Amino acid sequence: MEKILVIGAAGQLGSELTKSLSDIYGGDRVIATDLNESARSKFDYCQFEVLDIMDQAKAKELIQKENVKQVYHLAAVLSATGEQKPLFAWNLNMDSLLFVLEMAREFKMEKVYWPSSIAVFGPNTPKINTPQYCVKEPNTVYGISKQAGERWCEYYFQKYGVDVRSLRYPGLIGYKSLPGGGTTDYAVDIYHKVLAGEKFSCFLREDSSLPMMYMPDAIKATLDLMHAPAESVKIRSSYNLAGMSFTPKDIYESILKYHPSFEIEYNPDFRQGIADSWPDSVDDSCARADWGWKPDFGLDEMTKDILENLPNYSF
Ligand SMILES: NC(=O)c1ccc[n+]([C@@H]2O[C@H](COP(=O)([O-])OP(=O)(O)OC[C@H]3O[C@@H](n4cnc5c(N)ncnc54)[C@H](O)[C@@H]3O)[C@@H](O)[C@H]2O)c1
């Protein structure tokens, strides 16, 4: 049986994407992997293996033994954590991608998915409606690794015909897992504080606008891209992808509609500098034209959905 391998499956994106893949292909075709045994309990619907993707011998053995034909490579050190451990972030983000691309070439895999990020942009990028093609001078190690990764993806497609596909996600907001050390984490944490009845301390300024996306839209975009005919996928570095753009003040005001006594204070830290280097909004017309991308959720729809569902969700 041909299998689909998800690397870094227990994270914010993987927890939801792995379930969707299992629903589509069947749990017996999906192998969820992550660093720790403790993640196993999340994956009672599919196969789970402990795997550090830096252990390339073990990863290669698994790929061969299980006849892996598709990889979703989600493991990475994210933007805020990357600034604390730059060389570790670079090594993990780059070595693991190059390894996955090599495996795809060697074993003639069908497809590879690897997420990029709006972090590929930098302070000299146009901030409003950032185009697909423009100046990119990222100033975080995370952004540099994503930009280099995009170049490698395109290289493997052009040189070796590896069918690798990628999206530049904006900040992802979901309620089914906790965020993993990014600059947009505040927009997840804020909903937990509302429901705990606590005041929220925001690490960004109230007017700091960033591109964001509700997780169901991110899953839809990922699967739509991966299911598109190869000839429709015209960009092999990574597609701009937009859902909504908002500031901390906007999300606070959206929450006030349901919890009028909720309080917020703004205490910007080093993550403000990262946010300032990223776009306010992104032009995703190539994704719309090439494979029909269209988001479903705006800010108020997302707030309503999270506030209704988060209280019933256990971690
Ligand atoms: N969350 C966002 O807002 C966002 C935005 C843009 C792009 N992305 C990208 O999407 C991907 C997934 O992001 P996420 O938010 O789910 O991150 P996350 O930090 O929540 O999850 C990453 C997972 O990878 C695992 N991992 C880390 N090192 C590993 C290793 N050596 N071997 C195996 N697994 C390892 C972690 O244990 C974790 O479960 C990343 O590539 C990230 O750069 C995320």
JSON list of N, CA, C and O in Angstrom, two decimals, residues 120-128 130-131 134-138 277-279:
[
{"chain": "A", "resi": 120, "resn": "VAL", "atom": "N", "xyz": [8.95, 35.12, 4.51]},
{"chain": "A", "resi": 120, "resn": "VAL", "atom": "CA", "xyz": [9.94, 35.30, 3.43]},
{"chain": "A", "resi": 120, "resn": "VAL", "atom": "C", "xyz": [10.06, 36.77, 3.04]},
{"chain": "A", "resi": 120, "resn": "VAL", "atom": "O", "xyz": [11.05, 37.17, 2.43]},
{"chain": "A", "resi": 121, "resn": "PHE", "atom": "N", "xyz": [9.04, 37.57, 3.38]},
{"chain": "A", "resi": 121, "resn": "PHE", "atom": "CA", "xyz": [9.11, 38.99, 3.04]},
{"chain": "A", "resi": 121, "resn": "PHE", "atom": "C", "xyz": [9.92, 39.71, 4.12]},
{"chain": "A", "resi": 121, "resn": "PHE", "atom": "O", "xyz": [10.20, 39.15, 5.18]},
{"chain": "A", "resi": 122, "resn": "GLY", "atom": "N", "xyz": [10.27, 40.95, 3.84]},
{"chain": "A", "resi": 122, "resn": "GLY", "atom": "CA", "xyz": [11.10, 41.69, 4.79]},
{"chain": "A", "resi": 122, "resn": "GLY", "atom": "C", "xyz": [10.78, 43.16, 4.77]},
{"chain": "A", "resi": 122, "resn": "GLY", "atom": "O", "xyz": [9.82, 43.59, 4.10]},
{"chain": "A", "resi": 123, "resn": "PRO", "atom": "N", "xyz": [11.58, 43.97, 5.48]},
{"chain": "A", "resi": 123, "resn": "PRO", "atom": "CA", "xyz": [11.25, 45.40, 5.63]},
{"chain": "A", "resi": 123, "resn": "PRO", "atom": "C", "xyz": [11.22, 46.16, 4.31]},
{"chain": "A", "resi": 123, "resn": "PRO", "atom": "O", "xyz": [10.60, 47.22, 4.24]},
{"chain": "A", "resi": 124, "resn": "ASN", "atom": "N", "xyz": [11.90, 45.66, 3.26]},
{"chain": "A", "resi": 124, "resn": "ASN", "atom": "CA", "xyz": [11.91, 46.39, 1.98]},
{"chain": "A", "resi": 124, "resn": "ASN", "atom": "C", "xyz": [10.85, 45.89, 1.00]},
{"chain": "A", "resi": 124, "resn": "ASN", "atom": "O", "xyz": [10.81, 46.32, -0.16]},
{"chain": "A", "resi": 125, "resn": "THR", "atom": "N", "xyz": [10.01, 44.98, 1.45]},
{"chain": "A", "resi": 125, "resn": "THR", "atom": "CA", "xyz": [8.92, 44.45, 0.64]},
{"chain": "A", "resi": 125, "resn": "THR", "atom": "C", "xyz": [7.73, 45.42, 0.70]},
{"chain": "A", "resi": 125, "resn": "THR", "atom": "O", "xyz": [7.45, 45.97, 1.77]},
{"chain": "A", "resi": 126, "resn": "PRO", "atom": "N", "xyz": [7.02, 45.65, -0.41]},
{"chain": "A", "resi": 126, "resn": "PRO", "atom": "CA", "xyz": [5.78, 46.45, -0.32]},
{"chain": "A", "resi": 126, "resn": "PRO", "atom": "C", "xyz": [4.82, 45.82, 0.69]},
{"chain": "A", "resi": 126, "resn": "PRO", "atom": "O", "xyz": [4.56, 44.63, 0.61]},
{"chain": "A", "resi": 127, "resn": "LYS", "atom": "N", "xyz": [4.31, 46.64, 1.63]},
{"chain": "A", "resi": 127, "resn": "LYS", "atom": "CA", "xyz": [3.56, 46.07, 2.76]},
{"chain": "A", "resi": 127, "resn": "LYS", "atom": "C", "xyz": [2.09, 45.81, 2.48]},
{"chain": "A", "resi": 127, "resn": "LYS", "atom": "O", "xyz": [1.46, 44.98, 3.11]},
{"chain": "A", "resi": 128, "resn": "ILE", "atom": "N", "xyz": [1.52, 46.60, 1.55]},
{"chain": "A", "resi": 128, "resn": "ILE", "atom": "CA", "xyz": [0.09, 46.47, 1.31]},
{"chain": "A", "resi": 128, "resn": "ILE", "atom": "C", "xyz": [-0.11, 45.65, 0.04]},
{"chain": "A", "resi": 128, "resn": "ILE", "atom": "O", "xyz": [0.47, 45.96, -1.00]},
{"chain": "A", "resi": 130, "resn": "THR", "atom": "N", "xyz": [0.97, 42.75, -0.77]},
{"chain": "A", "resi": 130, "resn": "THR", "atom": "CA", "xyz": [2.30, 42.28, -1.19]},
{"chain": "A", "resi": 130, "resn": "THR", "atom": "C", "xyz": [2.18, 41.34, -2.38]},
{"chain": "A", "resi": 130, "resn": "THR", "atom": "O", "xyz": [1.49, 40.32, -2.31]},
{"chain": "A", "resi": 131, "resn": "PRO", "atom": "N", "xyz": [2.88, 41.67, -3.49]},
{"chain": "A", "resi": 131, "resn": "PRO", "atom": "CA", "xyz": [2.74, 40.83, -4.69]},
{"chain": "A", "resi": 131, "resn": "PRO", "atom": "C", "xyz": [3.45, 39.49, -4.54]},
{"chain": "A", "resi": 131, "resn": "PRO", "atom": "O", "xyz": [4.32, 39.33, -3.69]},
{"chain": "A", "resi": 134, "resn": "CYS", "atom": "N", "xyz": [8.33, 40.05, -5.72]},
{"chain": "A", "resi": 134, "resn": "CYS", "atom": "CA", "xyz": [8.75, 41.37, -5.26]},
{"chain": "A", "resi": 134, "resn": "CYS", "atom": "C", "xyz": [10.06, 41.21, -4.48]},
{"chain": "A", "resi": 134, "resn": "CYS", "atom": "O", "xyz": [10.57, 40.10, -4.33]},
{"chain": "A", "resi": 135, "resn": "VAL", "atom": "N", "xyz": [10.59, 42.33, -3.99]},
{"chain": "A", "resi": 135, "resn": "VAL", "atom": "CA", "xyz": [11.81, 42.27, -3.17]},
{"chain": "A", "resi": 135, "resn": "VAL", "atom": "C", "xyz": [11.53, 41.44, -1.93]},
{"chain": "A", "resi": 135, "resn": "VAL", "atom": "O", "xyz": [10.53, 41.65, -1.25]},
{"chain": "A", "resi": 136, "resn": "LYS", "atom": "N", "xyz": [12.46, 40.52, -1.64]},
{"chain": "A", "resi": 136, "resn": "LYS", "atom": "CA", "xyz": [12.35, 39.74, -0.40]},
{"chain": "A", "resi": 136, "resn": "LYS", "atom": "C", "xyz": [13.69, 39.77, 0.29]},
{"chain": "A", "resi": 136, "resn": "LYS", "atom": "O", "xyz": [14.66, 39.20, -0.20]},
{"chain": "A", "resi": 137, "resn": "GLU", "atom": "N", "xyz": [13.75, 40.49, 1.41]},
{"chain": "A", "resi": 137, "resn": "GLU", "atom": "CA", "xyz": [14.98, 40.52, 2.20]},
{"chain": "A", "resi": 137, "resn": "GLU", "atom": "C", "xyz": [14.62, 40.22, 3.65]},
{"chain": "A", "resi": 137, "resn": "GLU", "atom": "O", "xyz": [14.65, 41.11, 4.51]},
{"chain": "A", "resi": 138, "resn": "PRO", "atom": "N", "xyz": [14.26, 38.95, 3.93]},
{"chain": "A", "resi": 138, "resn": "PRO", "atom": "CA", "xyz": [13.83, 38.62, 5.29]},
{"chain": "A", "resi": 138, "resn": "PRO", "atom": "C", "xyz": [14.94, 38.87, 6.29]},
{"chain": "A", "resi": 138, "resn": "PRO", "atom": "O", "xyz": [16.12, 38.66, 5.98]},
{"chain": "A", "resi": 277, "resn": "SER", "atom": "N", "xyz": [8.33, 43.79, 10.16]},
{"chain": "A", "resi": 277, "resn": "SER", "atom": "CA", "xyz": [9.04, 43.48, 8.90]},
{"chain": "A", "resi": 277, "resn": "SER", "atom": "C", "xyz": [8.16, 42.68, 7.94]},
{"chain": "A", "resi": 277, "resn": "SER", "atom": "O", "xyz": [8.57, 42.39, 6.82]},
{"chain": "A", "resi": 278, "resn": "TRP", "atom": "N", "xyz": [6.97, 42.32, 8.37]},
{"chain": "A", "resi": 278, "resn": "TRP", "atom": "CA", "xyz": [6.10, 41.47, 7.54]},
{"chain": "A", "resi": 278, "resn": "TRP", "atom": "C", "xyz": [5.00, 42.32, 6.87]},
{"chain": "A", "resi": 278, "resn": "TRP", "atom": "O", "xyz": [4.69, 43.42, 7.33]},
{"chain": "A", "resi": 279, "resn": "PRO", "atom": "N", "xyz": [4.37, 41.79, 5.82]},
{"chain": "A", "resi": 279, "resn": "PRO", "atom": "CA", "xyz": [3.30, 42.54, 5.15]},
{"chain": "A", "resi": 279, "resn": "PRO", "atom": "C", "xyz": [2.09, 42.81, 6.04]},
{"chain": "A", "resi": 279, "resn": "PRO", "atom": "O", "xyz": [1.84, 42.08, 7.01]}
]
